[in-house]
Amino acid sequence: MGKDVLTGVHFMSGNHACAEGAIAAGCRYYAGYPITPSNEIAERMSWRLPQVGGIYIQMEDEIASMAAIVGASWGGAKSMTATSGPGFSLMQENLGLAVMTEAPCVIVDVQRGAPSTGLPTLVAQADVMQARWGSHGDYATISISPSSPQECFDFMIKAFNLAETWRVPVVMLSDESIAHLSERVVIPEKKEIKTVFRKVATGPKEGFLPFKVGDDLVPEMPIAGSGYRVHVTGLTHDERGYPDLSHRMHEQLVPRLVNKIKQNAEKIIEYEEFMIDDAEVVLITFGVSTRICRAVVKRARMDGLKLGMLRLITVWPFPEKRVIELSNQVKALVTVEINLGQLALEVERVVKGRCETYLIPNAGGEVHDPEMVYARVKEIAQNS
Amino acid sequence: MSEIKHPSGKLVREDRMPHIFCPGCGIGGTISNIAEALLESGQDLDKFTVVSGIGCSGRAAGYFKLDGFHTTHGRPVAYATGQKLANPDLNVIVFSGDGDLTTIGGNHLIHAARRNMDLIVICINNFNYGMTGGQMGGTTPTLTKTTTCVYGNFETPFNVPLLMTACGANYVARWTSAHSHYIKKSFHEALEREGFRFIEVISACPINWGRRNKMRTGIDLVKFFLNQTVVKENPDPQDALIQMDTPILCGVFADEGRPGLLRSMHEVLSPKVKVEKFRGDGKIQVPETKEEEAPEIVSSPKKVEQVKIKLGGLGGQGIALLGLIMGRATCIFDGNEAVYSQEYGAEARGGASASSVIISSEKIDYPYIKVPDVMVLMAQAAFRKYKSEIQPGCTLFIDKDLVKPEDLPEDVKVYAVPATRMAEEVGRKVVANIVMLGFISALTDYISLDAVQSALKMSVPKGTEEFNLKAFQAGYEYGEKLKKEES
Ligand code: SF4
C-alpha cells in the first residue's frame, strides 16, 4: 500500500501540495482535463492516486470532468477536479447539479489572466465572482483561498471537510503564482489530520426520505448502491427526491440550499487578521495578494502608519459581520486583488458608506508591486 | 375498481404513476422491457443504478425503483463514468434520449465508447427533441419535418450504430420500441459483457414527430417500424443510416471481447503500484496505512539575512534543479525559509530561462525578485537577457568559459569557475550545475554545507548520488582555493 499521508518536511509547489492535501483528506477520485496552470495537480494525482487505491481519469473536457466528480461523489468517493478559468466556466453547469443534488466535491481553480484565453501562464484573481455566481440560479457554496503551498495542503483538507460537512461543492481559489511557488510544506502525522465524511444514511430503508433535513439543513446521504433506491434529480424536488415543479416546493428547496450555508456562515467563515487592533486603514485581501499586503503592512508600521490587514480564508461566504465591525472602527477599507474590482463590490455592499472604501486593482499577469500598493495606501491614509 | 399491478411493478415506482409519457409513446414500454429483464437477471438490484440526462427519455431514471440519477442535459455518460469508477461494484445503466446522448452529449458518448467504459447505455431514438416540443436534432431523418425544420430537414442524421462501432464500443445493438423481445435479449447480453455496451431503441413519438410526418398515432408508428425494419444477423453498421425511404436495419452490430476500462486500468496499474488491492476491485473503503516515523524538523535554525538569488542559463543546464536543491537544503535541512519559483510559460520556451530562490530566517512575503543580491549565470544568452537586473552590490557567479560579462556596473563581485569544463573532467557535462553548486557553497554561507549535500542527494536520480557529490566536491575545492588566494 502506498502512503496516503507523506508525513514530514517537504519543499513543494502549491499545485503539488494541493494534490497531497487532497489525498491526505481522503480524496480517492480525480477526473480532469488538462489546462495551464493547473496541470501539476492532475499529473501528481495520476501518479499518486493509484498508489493509494484511488482512481484518476482524464476526461474529454471540463464539462465531463465536473459531471464525473458529481457522479463519483454520489458513488461514495471523496472526489475532485482541478482547472483554470476557461475550464471552470465549462464546469458551471454541473457545479449547479452538485448544488441541487447536494453532492460534496472540491474544484481547484488555479486562476490565470482572463477573460477568454487571456494570460494562460500568468497570475490573476479574477474568478472571484465566477466562484460565487458562475452557475445559473440562486445558490450558495464555499470558496477558500490559499496564500502559500503550506496552505494549499492545509486548505485542501479544509475544503474536503467543508464539502463533506455541508454537502456542497467547494471551490479552492488558487492562482498561478501560488501554484508554482515552492516552499516548505510540513505534513503532519496521519492521526493529527482531522477528516470528515458526509453524514451517511443509516436508518430504515422503507419510507426513507433522502432530502429531509434537521436543524443544520443538511440531509443524510444514501450513497448509490447502499440499498435505499432513491431518486436524485436536478429538478426541483421534494423530500423523497421526486420532482415537484411547483412554486411552493421551489420556495422551500432553494432557500434551504442557500440557508444551509447562510445560516451556518459563522461556523464556516475563517479569516486572518494582521495588525488590526489599532488600525486606521485596513487592507482587505485574499490568496497570493495576502503576501503583498503583509509586506506593505510591515513596511507601513515601520513608518508609524496604522495599517492593518484582513485576509479572507473563506472568500465565500463573505465575512460580512467582521467587515461591518471594521467599517465602524477604521477610516478606510482598501481592497487589494488581482482583478479590476470584484471582492471590492462585496466590501462596498456590506460597508454601505460607513467608512471610505477603495480598490487597488491589477488586471493580472503579475502580483501587485508592494511599493506601488504602499504609495497608494499612503495617499489614502492622508486623504481619509 | 380492481387494482391492476404492472408485471414489472416491483421495479417501477408506482407512487409516481401516472408517468409523463404521451399516449402511444415508446419510452414507457422500453422501461418495462428493461425492468423485466432486470428482474429476470436474478442479480442484486441494490447494486444497479440508472443515470439519465434531460428529455422525455431522461425521465426514465425517475421511474425505475433503483438508485436513479436524473442529471444534466447531455452529461449522463460522463456522470455515470464517475459513479462507476468511484464504485466499481455498481452496475451503472445510462438511459437517455438521442438528443441527449448523441447530440449535446456526443463528445462524452464517443469518448466513453473509445475508452470502453464499463457502462450499459440505452439510447431511445425518437428522431427529435420531444420534451421541448419537437425540434430537429442530430438523428432527425433527412426531409422529415419538425418544429425547427418545417420545410423538411436538410441535414444528414447520425448513423448511430456506425458511430458507436467506429468508436470501439464493445457491444452495439439496435431495435425498435416494437421489439420488446429483442430489447430484453440484448439487455441480457449486455449484462453478461463488460466495457461499453450500447443499445439503440428506435422509439415511437407520435406527438412530436409522428404527427408532423403523417403518422399521427403510436399504432401508425409501430406499423411503420414493423414495415420498415429489417432484422439481420451480423448487420453491417455501414448500412444502418435511417432515412425515410431506407429500411431500419436492426440487430447486433458489434459484440467484441475487448477488456472494459476497469480491467485495462487494473492490468496496467496493479503491477506498477504497491497497492494490495487497486480500487478497480470495487472497494470504496481505502485500507489503513501503517504509520512511519516522521523526519525531525530542525528546531533552531541558524540566522540568515534575506538573500535573493537568481539563476539563469539555457535549457538542459539544470538551472531549475540548482534552485530546487538550494530551496530544499534551506527548508528541509537548515530549517530556514525559502521560496523557489521558475520563469514559467512562453518566455521560458527556448533561449535563456531563469529560476529564483529567496532565502531567509524570516517568513518571506513578496515571493519574487526585482533586484537580485546574487546572480548565477551559466550561459552568455542568460547574461544578455538578465544583465539589466545586475545592480551595484550584486555578486555574480559565472561559468568562466561560457559567460563573458561586459559593461558591468561598479561594485559587482564576480566569481568565475569553469564549471562545464570541470564537469566534463569529472565525467559528464550535465553536472556542471552541481560543480557550480559546490563552488557557490564554498564562497557563501547562507546554506550550510551539510544541508546542501543532503538536499543534493535527495534531488538527483538514485544511483548517481556519489557521482554528483564528486562534481560538488570539485566545485567546492575550486571555490576554497579561490577564497584562500583572495585572502
Ligand atoms: S413527446 Fe414523444 S417521446 Fe416525449 S413522451 Fe411524448 S411521445 Fe414520448
Coordinates of N, CA and C in Angstrom, one line a residue, chain A residues 26 175 217 229 248 250 323 359:
Chain A
G26 N -8.5 12.3 2.1 CA -9.3 11.2 1.8 C -9.8 11.1 0.3
D175 N -4.1 30.3 -7.5 CA -3.7 31.1 -8.6 C -2.4 30.7 -9.1
L217 N -29.8 21.7 8.4 CA -30.3 21.8 7.0 C -29.6 20.9 6.0
R229 N -32.4 2.9 -2.8 CA -33.1 3.0 -4.0 C -33.8 4.4 -4.1
R248 N -44.5 26.4 -4.8 CA -44.4 26.1 -3.3 C -43.2 25.3 -3.0
H250 N -40.4 25.0 -4.8 CA -39.2 25.7 -5.1 C -38.9 26.7 -4.0
V323 N -16.6 42.6 8.6 CA -16.3 43.8 7.8 C -17.2 45.0 8.3
L359 N -10.2 50.7 -3.8 CA -9.8 49.5 -4.5 C -8.4 49.7 -5.1

